[in-house]
Short mmCIF file of C-alpha atoms in Angstrom, two decimals:
data_model
loop_
_atom_site.label_atom_id
_atom_site.label_comp_id
_atom_site.label_asym_id
_atom_site.label_seq_id
_atom_site.Cartn_x
_atom_site.Cartn_y
_atom_site.Cartn_z
CA MET V 1 52.38 -53.11 -5.38
CA ILE V 2 49.65 -50.24 -4.75
CA GLN V 3 46.96 -50.96 -2.82
CA ALA V 4 43.82 -51.89 -4.86
CA GLU V 5 41.15 -49.18 -3.71
CA LYS V 6 43.89 -46.39 -4.16
CA ILE V 7 44.15 -47.13 -7.76
CA LEU V 8 41.02 -45.46 -9.33
CA ILE V 9 41.38 -41.99 -7.93
CA LYS V 10 37.77 -40.29 -9.36
CA PRO V 11 35.63 -40.75 -12.40
CA ILE V 12 36.06 -38.27 -14.92
CA VAL V 13 32.77 -36.46 -15.88
CA SER V 14 33.32 -34.62 -18.89
CA GLU V 15 31.89 -33.87 -22.53
CA LYS V 16 34.33 -36.41 -24.26
CA ALA V 17 34.37 -38.94 -21.30
CA THR V 18 30.18 -38.81 -21.35
CA LEU V 19 30.13 -38.97 -25.53
CA ALA V 20 32.54 -41.98 -25.06
CA ALA V 21 30.21 -43.68 -22.27
CA ALA V 22 27.19 -43.29 -24.68
CA SER V 23 28.93 -44.36 -28.12
CA HIS V 24 31.41 -46.65 -26.78
CA ASN V 25 30.79 -48.42 -23.47
CA GLN V 26 33.85 -46.35 -22.27
CA TYR V 27 34.46 -45.00 -18.99
CA ALA V 28 36.95 -42.52 -17.78
CA PHE V 29 39.00 -42.70 -14.88
CA LYS V 30 41.59 -40.70 -13.05
CA VAL V 31 44.07 -43.42 -11.88
CA HIS V 32 47.02 -44.00 -9.86
CA PRO V 33 49.80 -42.87 -11.61
CA GLU V 34 51.98 -45.96 -11.44
CA ALA V 35 48.92 -48.28 -12.26
CA ASN V 36 48.93 -50.36 -15.24
CA ALA V 37 45.99 -51.52 -17.28
CA ILE V 38 45.34 -54.73 -15.91
CA ALA V 39 45.64 -53.12 -12.51
CA VAL V 40 42.73 -50.98 -13.26
CA ALA V 41 40.99 -53.56 -14.96
CA GLN V 42 41.01 -55.72 -11.71
CA ALA V 43 40.68 -52.37 -9.86
CA VAL V 44 37.21 -51.64 -11.79
CA GLU V 45 35.72 -55.57 -11.60
CA HIS V 46 36.03 -55.05 -7.75
CA ALA V 47 34.97 -51.75 -7.17
CA PHE V 48 31.50 -52.62 -9.01
CA LYS V 49 31.30 -55.88 -8.35
CA ASP V 50 28.00 -55.53 -7.11
CA LYS V 51 27.23 -54.77 -10.81
CA LYS V 52 29.15 -57.65 -11.84
CA VAL V 53 30.94 -56.11 -14.66
CA GLU V 54 33.52 -57.19 -17.01
CA VAL V 55 36.14 -55.21 -18.09
CA VAL V 56 36.78 -56.06 -22.13
CA LYS V 57 39.90 -53.29 -22.43
CA VAL V 58 41.46 -50.70 -20.60
CA ASN V 59 43.45 -47.67 -22.47
CA ILE V 60 45.95 -45.89 -20.38
CA ILE V 61 46.82 -42.35 -21.43
CA ASN V 62 49.08 -40.44 -19.61
CA VAL V 63 47.73 -36.29 -19.75
CA LYS V 64 50.71 -34.21 -19.50
CA PRO V 65 51.09 -31.60 -17.18
CA LYS V 66 50.02 -28.16 -18.48
CA PHE V 67 52.32 -24.87 -18.20
CA LYS V 68 50.77 -21.31 -18.12
CA ARG V 69 52.88 -18.12 -18.42
CA SER V 70 51.36 -15.33 -16.32
CA ARG V 71 51.09 -12.15 -18.13
CA THR V 72 51.68 -9.99 -15.45
CA GLN V 73 54.15 -11.57 -12.84
CA ARG V 74 57.40 -11.52 -15.25
CA GLY V 75 56.52 -14.73 -17.39
CA LYS V 76 56.28 -16.51 -14.28
CA MET V 77 55.26 -20.27 -15.27
CA SER V 78 52.38 -21.95 -13.52
CA ARG V 79 52.03 -25.43 -13.64
CA LYS V 80 48.71 -27.82 -13.87
CA PRO V 81 50.04 -31.34 -13.02
CA GLY V 82 49.33 -33.81 -15.44
CA TYR V 83 47.75 -37.69 -14.39
CA LYS V 84 46.98 -40.85 -15.49
CA LYS V 85 44.01 -41.55 -17.45
CA ALA V 86 42.48 -44.94 -17.75
CA LEU V 87 39.69 -45.57 -20.60
CA VAL V 88 37.68 -48.76 -19.62
CA THR V 89 35.73 -50.48 -21.86
CA LEU V 90 33.04 -52.73 -20.50
CA LYS V 91 31.39 -55.68 -22.00
CA PRO V 92 28.49 -54.36 -24.31
CA GLY V 93 25.22 -53.51 -22.45
CA GLN V 94 26.88 -53.41 -19.04
CA THR V 95 26.93 -49.90 -17.43
CA ILE V 96 28.15 -48.20 -14.21
CA ASP V 97 27.05 -45.15 -12.69
CA LEU V 98 30.10 -42.53 -12.47
CA ILE V 99 28.23 -39.48 -10.69
CA MET W 1 -5.95 -27.97 -14.77
CA ASN W 2 -9.30 -29.06 -13.27
CA LEU W 3 -10.88 -26.48 -10.92
CA THR W 4 -14.11 -27.22 -8.64
CA THR W 5 -15.63 -24.87 -6.52
CA GLU W 6 -16.81 -25.16 -2.93
CA HIS W 7 -19.24 -22.09 -1.85
CA LEU W 8 -18.22 -21.06 1.51
CA SER W 9 -19.91 -17.76 1.51
CA ASP W 10 -21.10 -15.27 -1.47
CA THR W 11 -17.67 -13.47 -1.12
CA ARG W 12 -15.54 -16.53 -0.28
CA LYS W 13 -14.80 -19.50 -2.23
CA LYS W 14 -12.59 -22.72 -1.93
CA ILE W 15 -11.13 -23.59 -5.18
CA THR W 16 -9.74 -26.99 -5.53
CA VAL W 17 -6.86 -26.99 -8.32
CA ALA W 18 -6.11 -30.17 -10.15
CA ILE W 19 -2.70 -30.81 -12.15
CA SER W 20 -2.64 -33.74 -13.70
CA ALA W 21 0.28 -36.18 -14.09
CA GLU W 22 0.94 -35.19 -17.95
CA GLU W 23 0.85 -31.55 -16.98
CA THR W 24 3.47 -31.70 -14.08
CA ALA W 25 5.50 -33.77 -16.55
CA GLN W 26 5.59 -31.59 -19.05
CA GLU W 27 5.82 -28.27 -17.08
CA TYR W 28 9.05 -30.23 -15.71
CA GLN W 29 10.43 -30.65 -19.13
CA GLY W 30 10.29 -27.23 -20.07
CA ILE W 31 12.15 -26.13 -17.10
CA LEU W 32 14.98 -28.65 -17.50
CA LYS W 33 15.39 -27.17 -20.85
CA GLU W 34 15.85 -23.72 -19.06
CA PHE W 35 17.92 -25.41 -16.75
CA VAL W 36 20.61 -27.20 -19.35
CA LYS W 37 20.63 -23.71 -21.11
CA GLN W 38 22.10 -21.87 -17.98
CA ALA W 39 23.76 -24.61 -15.79
CA LYS W 40 27.38 -24.60 -15.37
CA VAL W 41 29.27 -27.87 -14.88
CA PRO W 42 33.18 -28.03 -14.86
CA GLY W 43 34.10 -30.35 -18.28
CA PHE W 44 31.36 -29.30 -20.20
CA ARG W 45 30.69 -26.23 -22.15
CA PRO W 46 27.51 -24.29 -21.46
CA GLY W 47 24.29 -25.72 -23.25
CA LYS W 48 26.30 -28.76 -23.78
CA ILE W 49 25.57 -30.71 -20.80
CA PRO W 50 23.70 -34.05 -20.62
CA THR W 51 20.28 -33.51 -18.99
CA ASN W 52 20.97 -36.41 -16.63
CA ILE W 53 23.82 -34.73 -15.02
CA VAL W 54 21.97 -31.36 -14.91
CA GLU W 55 19.00 -33.37 -13.29
CA ARG W 56 21.69 -34.91 -10.74
CA LYS W 57 23.41 -31.82 -9.98
CA TYR W 58 20.33 -29.23 -9.71
CA SER W 59 17.99 -31.71 -8.51
CA LYS W 60 16.54 -29.83 -5.62
CA GLU W 61 16.42 -26.35 -7.36
CA LEU W 62 14.78 -28.21 -10.10
CA SER W 63 11.81 -29.37 -7.91
CA GLU W 64 11.79 -25.96 -6.32
CA GLU W 65 11.00 -24.34 -9.43
CA LEU W 66 8.60 -27.03 -10.50
CA THR W 67 6.70 -26.04 -7.47
CA ARG W 68 6.88 -22.62 -7.53
CA LYS W 69 6.08 -22.39 -11.39
CA CYS W 70 3.00 -25.06 -11.18
CA LEU W 71 1.44 -22.98 -8.10
CA THR W 72 1.94 -19.66 -9.89
CA LYS W 73 0.31 -21.00 -12.92
CA ALA W 74 -2.39 -22.38 -10.60
CA TYR W 75 -2.90 -19.27 -9.03
CA ASN W 76 -3.34 -17.24 -12.38
CA HIS W 77 -5.59 -19.83 -13.56
CA VAL W 78 -8.08 -19.66 -10.51
CA VAL W 79 -7.80 -15.81 -10.94
CA THR W 80 -8.76 -15.64 -14.80
CA ASP W 81 -10.79 -18.66 -15.71
CA SER W 82 -12.66 -19.67 -12.17
CA GLY W 83 -15.41 -17.52 -13.56
CA PHE W 84 -15.19 -15.43 -10.68
CA GLU W 85 -13.95 -11.70 -10.24
CA VAL W 86 -11.03 -12.70 -7.35
CA TYR W 87 -10.29 -9.77 -5.07
CA THR W 88 -7.40 -11.57 -3.23
CA VAL W 89 -6.23 -14.68 -2.65
CA VAL W 90 -6.81 -15.45 1.35
CA ASP W 91 -5.04 -18.64 1.73
CA ALA W 92 -3.40 -21.06 -0.40
CA GLU W 93 -2.09 -24.55 0.19
CA GLU W 94 1.34 -25.08 -1.20
CA PRO W 95 2.15 -28.83 -1.87
CA GLU W 96 5.14 -30.15 -3.50
CA VAL W 97 5.13 -30.74 -6.77
CA VAL W 98 6.68 -33.94 -8.15
CA LYS W 99 6.89 -34.31 -12.09
CA GLY W 100 4.96 -36.85 -13.51
CA VAL W 101 2.86 -37.19 -10.49
CA GLU W 102 -0.65 -35.78 -9.97
CA VAL W 103 -1.40 -32.91 -7.46
CA SER W 104 -4.39 -31.05 -6.05
CA PHE W 105 -4.57 -28.43 -3.54
CA GLU W 106 -6.87 -25.84 -2.23
CA VAL W 107 -6.83 -22.18 -2.64
CA THR W 108 -9.17 -19.64 -0.59
CA VAL W 109 -10.31 -16.52 -2.52
CA ASP W 110 -12.16 -13.60 -1.68
CA VAL W 111 -14.39 -12.76 -4.80
CA ASN W 112 -16.12 -9.84 -5.91
CA PRO W 113 -19.79 -10.78 -5.24
CA GLU W 114 -21.96 -10.83 -8.38
CA PHE W 115 -25.00 -8.42 -8.27
CA GLU W 116 -27.08 -6.49 -10.64
CA LEU W 117 -25.68 -3.12 -11.58
CA PRO W 118 -28.73 -0.80 -10.47
CA GLU W 119 -29.49 2.39 -13.44
CA TYR W 120 -26.57 4.29 -13.04
CA LYS W 121 -27.01 6.74 -15.84
CA GLU W 122 -29.47 9.77 -14.64
CA ILE W 123 -29.35 9.29 -11.08
CA PRO W 124 -31.19 12.09 -9.66
CA VAL W 125 -29.64 14.58 -7.52
CA THR W 126 -30.62 17.60 -5.98
CA LEU W 127 -28.43 20.53 -5.84
CA VAL W 128 -28.71 23.66 -4.26
CA PRO W 129 -27.69 26.66 -7.19
CA VAL W 130 -24.96 28.25 -7.36
CA GLU W 131 -25.50 31.79 -6.12
CA VAL W 132 -23.34 34.68 -5.01
CA THR W 133 -25.30 37.50 -3.84
CA ASP W 134 -23.79 41.05 -2.89
CA GLN W 135 -24.57 40.03 0.54
CA ASP W 136 -22.26 37.20 0.48
CA VAL W 137 -19.69 39.39 -1.27
CA ASP W 138 -20.33 42.20 1.93
CA ASP W 139 -20.09 39.71 4.35
CA MET W 140 -16.46 38.55 2.93
CA ILE W 141 -15.38 42.04 3.16
CA ASP W 142 -15.93 42.10 6.58
CA GLU W 143 -14.82 38.59 7.25
CA ILE W 144 -11.49 40.15 5.50
CA ARG W 145 -11.63 43.42 7.73
CA LYS W 146 -12.34 41.68 11.23
CA GLN W 147 -9.16 39.26 10.30
CA ARG W 148 -6.92 42.42 9.75
CA ALA W 149 -8.47 44.25 12.53
CA GLU W 150 -6.03 45.65 15.06
CA PHE W 151 -6.33 45.57 18.77
CA ASN W 152 -6.00 48.37 21.15
CA VAL W 153 -5.50 48.20 24.68
CA VAL W 154 -8.29 49.82 26.35
CA GLU W 155 -9.82 50.74 29.86
CA THR W 156 -13.29 50.29 29.02
CA PRO W 157 -15.78 47.31 29.33
CA ALA W 158 -15.06 44.78 27.02
CA LYS W 159 -17.37 44.88 24.13
CA ALA W 160 -18.76 42.07 22.31
CA THR W 161 -15.96 40.47 19.48
CA ASP W 162 -12.98 42.39 22.15
CA TYR W 163 -10.36 40.09 22.96
CA VAL W 164 -9.80 39.63 26.93
CA LYS W 165 -6.41 38.05 28.70
CA VAL W 166 -8.50 36.45 31.53
CA SER W 167 -7.56 33.64 34.22
CA TYR W 168 -10.32 31.64 35.61
CA GLU W 169 -11.20 28.45 37.47
CA GLY W 170 -14.12 26.37 37.54
CA PHE W 171 -15.42 24.82 40.84
CA ILE W 172 -18.16 21.96 41.43
CA ASP W 173 -19.85 22.11 44.94
CA GLY W 174 -16.48 23.96 46.27
CA GLN W 175 -14.18 21.19 44.22
CA SER W 176 -11.87 22.11 41.45
CA ILE W 177 -12.82 21.06 38.38
CA SER W 178 -9.11 20.40 37.68
CA GLU W 179 -9.65 17.63 39.79
CA ILE W 180 -12.29 16.17 38.33
CA CYS W 181 -10.66 16.08 34.78
CA PRO W 182 -7.37 16.74 35.15
CA ASP W 183 -6.67 16.41 31.38
CA LYS W 184 -9.31 19.04 30.26
CA LYS W 185 -7.86 22.13 31.19
CA VAL W 186 -10.21 24.10 29.15
CA TRP W 187 -12.92 23.12 31.53
CA ALA W 188 -10.78 23.63 34.65
CA LYS W 189 -8.31 26.18 34.93
CA GLN W 190 -6.49 28.49 32.81
CA GLU W 191 -4.10 31.20 33.18
CA ASN W 192 -3.78 34.47 31.32
CA THR W 193 -5.36 33.04 28.45
CA TRP W 194 -7.02 34.93 25.59
CA GLU W 195 -10.78 34.62 25.04
CA GLU W 196 -12.95 36.54 22.57
CA ALA W 197 -16.05 38.32 24.49
CA ALA W 198 -19.13 36.83 23.72
CA PRO W 199 -17.96 35.46 19.90
CA GLU W 200 -20.41 34.44 17.30
CA GLU W 201 -21.72 31.15 17.38
CA SER W 202 -19.04 29.69 14.63
CA ARG W 203 -15.96 30.65 16.70
CA ARG W 204 -16.80 29.27 20.29
CA MET W 205 -14.05 27.17 21.48
CA GLY W 206 -14.13 27.64 25.26
CA VAL W 207 -16.14 27.64 28.10
CA PRO W 208 -19.44 29.59 27.31
CA ALA W 209 -20.23 30.87 30.70
CA VAL W 210 -16.50 32.58 30.86
CA MET W 211 -17.39 33.77 27.44
CA ASP W 212 -19.95 35.62 28.09
CA GLY W 213 -19.19 36.30 31.35
CA ILE W 214 -16.26 38.56 30.40
CA LEU W 215 -18.38 41.01 28.36
CA GLY W 216 -18.93 44.19 30.03
CA MET W 217 -15.73 43.47 32.48
CA LYS W 218 -12.78 45.81 32.77
CA ALA W 219 -9.14 45.26 33.19
CA GLU W 220 -8.51 43.87 36.92
CA ASP W 221 -12.13 43.21 37.34
CA SER W 222 -13.28 40.04 39.08
CA LYS W 223 -16.60 37.98 38.85
CA GLU W 224 -18.29 34.57 39.46
CA VAL W 225 -20.54 32.92 36.94
CA GLU W 226 -22.27 29.77 37.25
CA MET W 227 -22.80 27.48 34.60
CA THR W 228 -24.74 24.29 33.84
CA PHE W 229 -23.19 21.91 32.05
CA ALA W 230 -25.01 19.99 28.90
CA GLU W 231 -26.51 16.64 28.85
CA ASP W 232 -24.02 15.54 26.32
CA HIS W 233 -20.84 17.55 27.35
CA GLU W 234 -17.94 16.12 26.26
CA VAL W 235 -16.57 15.36 29.36
CA GLU W 236 -18.43 12.52 31.23
CA ALA W 237 -17.97 13.74 34.57
CA LEU W 238 -19.37 17.17 34.07
CA ARG W 239 -22.64 16.15 32.39
CA GLY W 240 -25.48 17.84 33.72
CA LYS W 241 -23.48 19.39 36.51
CA THR W 242 -23.63 23.21 37.62
CA ALA W 243 -20.36 24.98 37.75
CA THR W 244 -18.93 28.19 39.31
CA TYR W 245 -16.20 30.10 37.37
CA LYS W 246 -14.15 32.50 39.08
CA ILE W 247 -13.06 35.18 36.70
CA THR W 248 -10.37 37.43 36.64
CA VAL W 249 -9.77 40.20 33.84
CA HIS W 250 -6.06 41.22 33.23
CA GLU W 251 -6.39 43.16 30.07
CA VAL W 252 -9.39 44.08 27.50
CA ARG W 253 -8.35 44.62 23.86
CA GLU W 254 -10.92 46.65 21.57
CA ARG W 255 -11.10 45.31 18.14
CA VAL W 256 -10.47 48.04 15.85
CA LEU W 257 -11.66 47.24 12.24
CA PRO W 258 -9.23 48.78 9.40
CA GLU W 259 -11.36 51.23 7.24
CA LEU W 260 -11.85 50.06 3.82
CA ASN W 261 -9.50 53.14 2.24
CA GLU W 262 -6.53 52.54 0.10
CA ASP W 263 -4.24 51.65 2.52
CA PHE W 264 -6.17 48.54 3.20
CA LEU W 265 -6.51 48.19 -0.41
CA LYS W 266 -2.67 48.33 -0.95
CA SER W 267 -2.20 45.45 2.06
CA LEU W 268 -4.27 43.06 -0.14
CA GLN W 269 -2.75 44.13 -3.45
CA ILE W 270 -5.50 45.10 -4.99
CA GLU W 271 -6.43 48.53 -6.64
CA SER W 272 -9.78 49.41 -6.33
CA VAL W 273 -13.24 48.49 -4.41
CA GLU W 274 -14.73 47.04 -7.13
CA GLN W 275 -12.26 44.93 -7.81
CA LEU W 276 -11.97 43.51 -4.60
CA LYS W 277 -15.30 43.01 -4.87
CA ASP W 278 -15.23 41.19 -8.25
CA ARG W 279 -12.05 39.13 -7.11
CA ILE W 280 -14.04 37.98 -3.87
CA PHE W 281 -17.32 37.14 -5.96
CA GLN W 282 -14.87 34.80 -7.99
CA ASP W 283 -13.81 33.59 -5.58
CA LEU W 284 -16.90 32.72 -3.67
CA GLU W 285 -18.19 31.20 -7.04
CA GLY W 286 -15.55 29.07 -7.69
CA ARG W 287 -15.71 27.61 -3.96
CA LYS W 288 -19.68 27.48 -4.11
CA LYS W 289 -19.09 25.45 -7.31
CA ASN W 290 -16.50 23.10 -5.65
CA GLU W 291 -19.00 22.32 -2.67
CA GLN W 292 -21.68 21.75 -5.18
CA ALA W 293 -19.80 19.09 -6.91
CA GLY W 294 -18.70 17.58 -4.08
CA ASP W 295 -22.25 17.57 -2.95
CA LYS W 296 -23.45 15.85 -6.29
CA ARG W 297 -20.47 13.01 -6.12
CA ARG W 298 -21.87 12.31 -2.07
CA GLN W 299 -25.28 12.16 -3.65
CA ILE W 300 -24.47 9.90 -6.26
CA LEU W 301 -22.39 7.41 -3.66
CA ALA W 302 -25.28 7.57 -1.27
CA PHE W 303 -27.44 6.61 -4.28
CA LEU W 304 -25.31 3.77 -5.32
CA ASN W 305 -24.85 2.81 -1.95
CA ASP W 306 -28.48 2.21 -1.03
CA ALA W 307 -29.28 0.88 -4.81
CA VAL W 308 -27.02 -2.13 -4.21
CA GLN W 309 -27.00 -4.53 -1.09
CA ILE W 310 -24.33 -6.83 -1.53
CA PRO W 311 -21.67 -8.55 1.01
CA VAL W 312 -18.05 -7.58 0.13
CA PRO W 313 -15.06 -9.55 0.66
CA GLU W 314 -13.89 -9.57 3.87
CA THR W 315 -10.15 -9.53 3.36
CA ALA W 316 -10.76 -5.89 1.56
CA VAL W 317 -12.89 -4.58 4.34
CA GLU W 318 -10.17 -5.62 6.76
CA ALA W 319 -7.29 -3.93 4.99
CA GLN W 320 -9.38 -1.06 4.66
CA THR W 321 -10.14 -0.89 7.91
CA GLN W 322 -6.51 -1.25 8.97
CA ALA W 323 -5.77 1.60 6.71
CA LEU W 324 -8.09 4.10 8.13
CA VAL W 325 -7.25 3.10 11.62
CA GLN W 326 -3.41 3.88 10.64
CA ARG W 327 -4.31 7.05 8.99
CA THR W 328 -6.28 8.39 12.07
CA MET W 329 -3.38 7.07 14.46
CA MET W 330 -0.75 9.10 12.16
CA ASP W 331 -3.18 12.24 12.76
CA TYR W 332 -3.34 11.54 16.60
CA MET W 333 0.62 11.23 17.10
CA ARG W 334 1.03 14.48 15.13
CA ARG W 335 -1.20 15.94 17.31
CA GLY W 336 0.78 14.63 19.98
CA VAL W 337 -2.05 12.65 21.79
CA ALA W 338 -0.37 10.32 24.37
CA GLN W 339 0.72 6.79 23.61
CA ALA W 340 -1.76 5.33 26.43
CA GLU W 341 -4.73 7.10 25.46
CA MET W 342 -4.36 6.23 21.63
CA GLU W 343 -3.82 2.44 22.66
CA SER W 344 -7.29 2.73 24.73
CA ARG W 345 -9.19 4.33 22.11
CA ILE W 346 -7.76 1.70 19.07
CA GLU W 347 -10.63 -0.75 19.58
CA GLU W 348 -13.31 1.60 19.01
CA LEU W 349 -11.72 3.29 16.44
CA THR W 350 -11.25 -0.21 14.44
CA GLU W 351 -15.12 -0.66 15.28
CA LYS W 352 -15.89 2.59 13.84
CA SER W 353 -13.55 2.31 11.01
CA HIS W 354 -14.83 -1.07 10.16
CA LYS W 355 -18.15 0.27 8.99
CA ALA W 356 -16.90 3.21 6.98
CA ALA W 357 -14.20 1.02 5.26
CA GLU W 358 -17.22 -1.68 4.58
CA GLU W 359 -18.91 1.30 2.74
CA GLN W 360 -15.78 2.38 0.49
CA VAL W 361 -15.10 -1.17 -0.34
CA LYS W 362 -18.70 -1.71 -1.50
CA LEU W 363 -18.87 1.77 -3.60
CA ASP W 364 -15.37 0.86 -5.02
CA VAL W 365 -16.60 -2.58 -6.15
CA ILE W 366 -19.93 -1.04 -7.95
CA LEU W 367 -17.48 1.60 -9.45
CA THR W 368 -15.14 -0.52 -11.08
CA ARG W 369 -17.94 -2.48 -12.14
CA ILE W 370 -19.38 0.49 -13.97
CA ALA W 371 -16.08 1.50 -15.42
CA LYS W 372 -15.22 -1.91 -16.53
CA LYS W 373 -18.77 -1.49 -18.19
CA GLU W 374 -18.31 1.85 -19.68
CA SER W 375 -14.88 1.14 -20.53
CA VAL W 376 -13.68 3.95 -18.47
CA GLU W 377 -9.67 3.66 -18.60
CA VAL W 378 -7.17 5.47 -17.11
CA THR W 379 -4.80 6.91 -19.65
CA ASP W 380 -1.53 8.19 -19.25
CA GLN W 381 -1.83 11.30 -19.57
CA ASP W 382 -4.32 11.43 -16.65
CA MET W 383 -1.73 9.55 -14.66
CA GLN W 384 0.80 12.56 -15.88
CA ARG W 385 -1.73 15.10 -14.75
CA ALA W 386 -2.04 13.48 -11.20
CA ILE W 387 1.40 13.06 -10.60
CA MET W 388 1.48 16.53 -11.25
CA MET W 389 -1.14 17.67 -9.11
CA GLU W 390 0.77 15.73 -6.24
CA ALA W 391 3.96 17.05 -6.81
CA MET W 392 2.10 20.92 -6.67
CA GLN W 393 0.56 19.90 -3.75
CA THR W 394 3.41 18.63 -1.66
CA ARG W 395 5.77 21.22 -3.37
CA THR W 396 8.31 18.03 -4.51
CA LYS W 397 9.73 17.57 -8.03
CA PRO W 398 7.43 15.42 -10.24
CA GLU W 399 10.34 13.21 -10.79
CA GLU W 400 10.73 12.27 -7.45
CA ILE W 401 6.96 11.26 -7.20
CA VAL W 402 7.60 9.03 -10.33
CA LYS W 403 11.08 7.41 -8.68
CA ARG W 404 8.73 7.14 -5.49
CA LEU W 405 5.91 5.26 -7.35
CA GLN W 406 8.44 3.08 -9.46
CA LYS W 407 9.97 1.78 -6.03
CA ASP W 408 6.87 -0.25 -5.47
CA ARG W 409 4.22 -1.46 -8.09
CA ARG W 410 1.78 -1.42 -5.55
CA ASN W 411 1.94 2.38 -5.07
CA ILE W 412 1.19 2.62 -9.11
CA TYR W 413 -1.87 0.51 -8.71
CA GLN W 414 -3.34 2.34 -6.27
CA LEU W 415 -2.80 5.38 -7.70
CA GLN W 416 -4.43 3.75 -10.96
CA ARG W 417 -7.31 2.54 -9.14
CA ASN W 418 -8.07 5.81 -7.32
CA LEU W 419 -7.81 7.85 -10.47
CA LEU W 420 -10.18 4.97 -12.12
CA VAL W 421 -12.67 5.46 -9.26
CA ASP W 422 -12.54 9.12 -9.88
CA LYS W 423 -13.00 9.15 -13.33
CA THR W 424 -16.00 6.97 -13.11
CA LEU W 425 -17.46 9.45 -10.51
CA GLU W 426 -16.71 12.12 -13.03
CA PHE W 427 -18.76 10.04 -15.66
CA LEU W 428 -21.66 9.44 -13.52
CA SER W 429 -21.72 13.16 -12.36
CA GLU W 430 -21.72 14.30 -16.09
CA GLN W 431 -24.88 11.87 -16.78
CA ALA W 432 -26.56 12.43 -13.21
CA LYS W 433 -29.94 13.93 -13.68
CA VAL W 434 -30.13 17.26 -11.90
CA THR W 435 -32.97 19.09 -10.10
CA GLU W 436 -31.98 22.27 -8.52
CA THR W 437 -33.51 23.38 -5.42
CA GLU W 438 -35.00 26.69 -4.66
CA LYS W 439 -31.94 28.84 -3.01
CA GLU W 440 -32.35 28.25 0.77
CA GLY W 441 -33.96 30.78 3.09
#
């Protein structure tokens, strides 16, 4: 079992995430690699409990690590680690501030 | 933007600028738009960042920019639309501007006073007509001969305008003058100095008694002469005192003027006496014409100065005074005046400069006004000519001067201003009503 406060690592602020928040009331987080949808839902409700938000749905996406071949150092590969991303849908009308 | 004016004096106004809430909000939106275009936030393509994120990230910069922009706009507004000719901004409050909130602040400015221009066309000037006589030319030739004179050592007594190597020391009631005023050696004691015996009035630059006293003395002669200092003598300690000078002559050199012959002409690179006379005539005429033009300008300035009585912006006078004092100080420094003495004179100097500065600023104001009315303008050609002139005078390349000017825009403004004043004066000179006086003497 993971500690609740370790589940949400950080909110994701990007063009795509802002768009999702605006159109579907979905908020993106980078989460602990071993967290599951239920744990994330509970963690979000806990973290923003002063706003009393209700999570409708959590989609989990495993973002694959990205590799890049160096053009100068004999084709050495560099690796950008992957992570687990959770898209949390809130009940319509409820919002959270990510920044 | 709302302006309310409070009159502090004729040349100083306190202007309260009020910027309404809508205006600040509008300004803020404009700035935000600019920021969105420029901002870089990871996770977003440039220009695609939502405004709320930009606002959050750059809140400090945004508010600074808003304040800066609103204040500059307000100053410009004051300068252009307050109805005064603003000379400088003396003091300005710098409040923080918040979007959608009304702000008001005070700006104190010095303005050019309002005044009626006097009738500046046909300013009466009286000039001495330019006239070069044969006498002038002959005098000039004599002068040249004197400058090129040879000095031969003679054993005879010194005649007038001979040069004499002499040592002298002055005493007042048995006390050496060098104790009374140690820093003025000319009046106290000199060893082996060259003096002209009984020179003409214009070349008197030493102790008169000594210069007259050595007349008729031979080498190795000694003599004592007495002299009473004038009541307005430059050294205060000596005024009205009677001094005795002990003079010892070491050497007498006779002034031998060169003959007006071919050798002499050759040394001047001139072929004949007529040509020499002709050239001197032209020289003198040119010089006199210059003098006349200068005189004309002086008279015009004096006329304007008298005709207009206006208070002038204090800051301008201050700045001008500072500039004048600085120039004099530089001059002193070049001449090697001691630091302590300069500092002791600075106050006196400031006071003296203040009046001159006031006059200059006043004339500046008047001439600029005339320039505006007569649409006298400084063209690029004028600038170029001025730069070329400057280059010739300082013996530098014009490009260097241009570079120097470009370094600081204020220099360019300064030059433009000077040229404008110059051109206006030229204009007034042409318009002036000239009465020629009879030649003096």
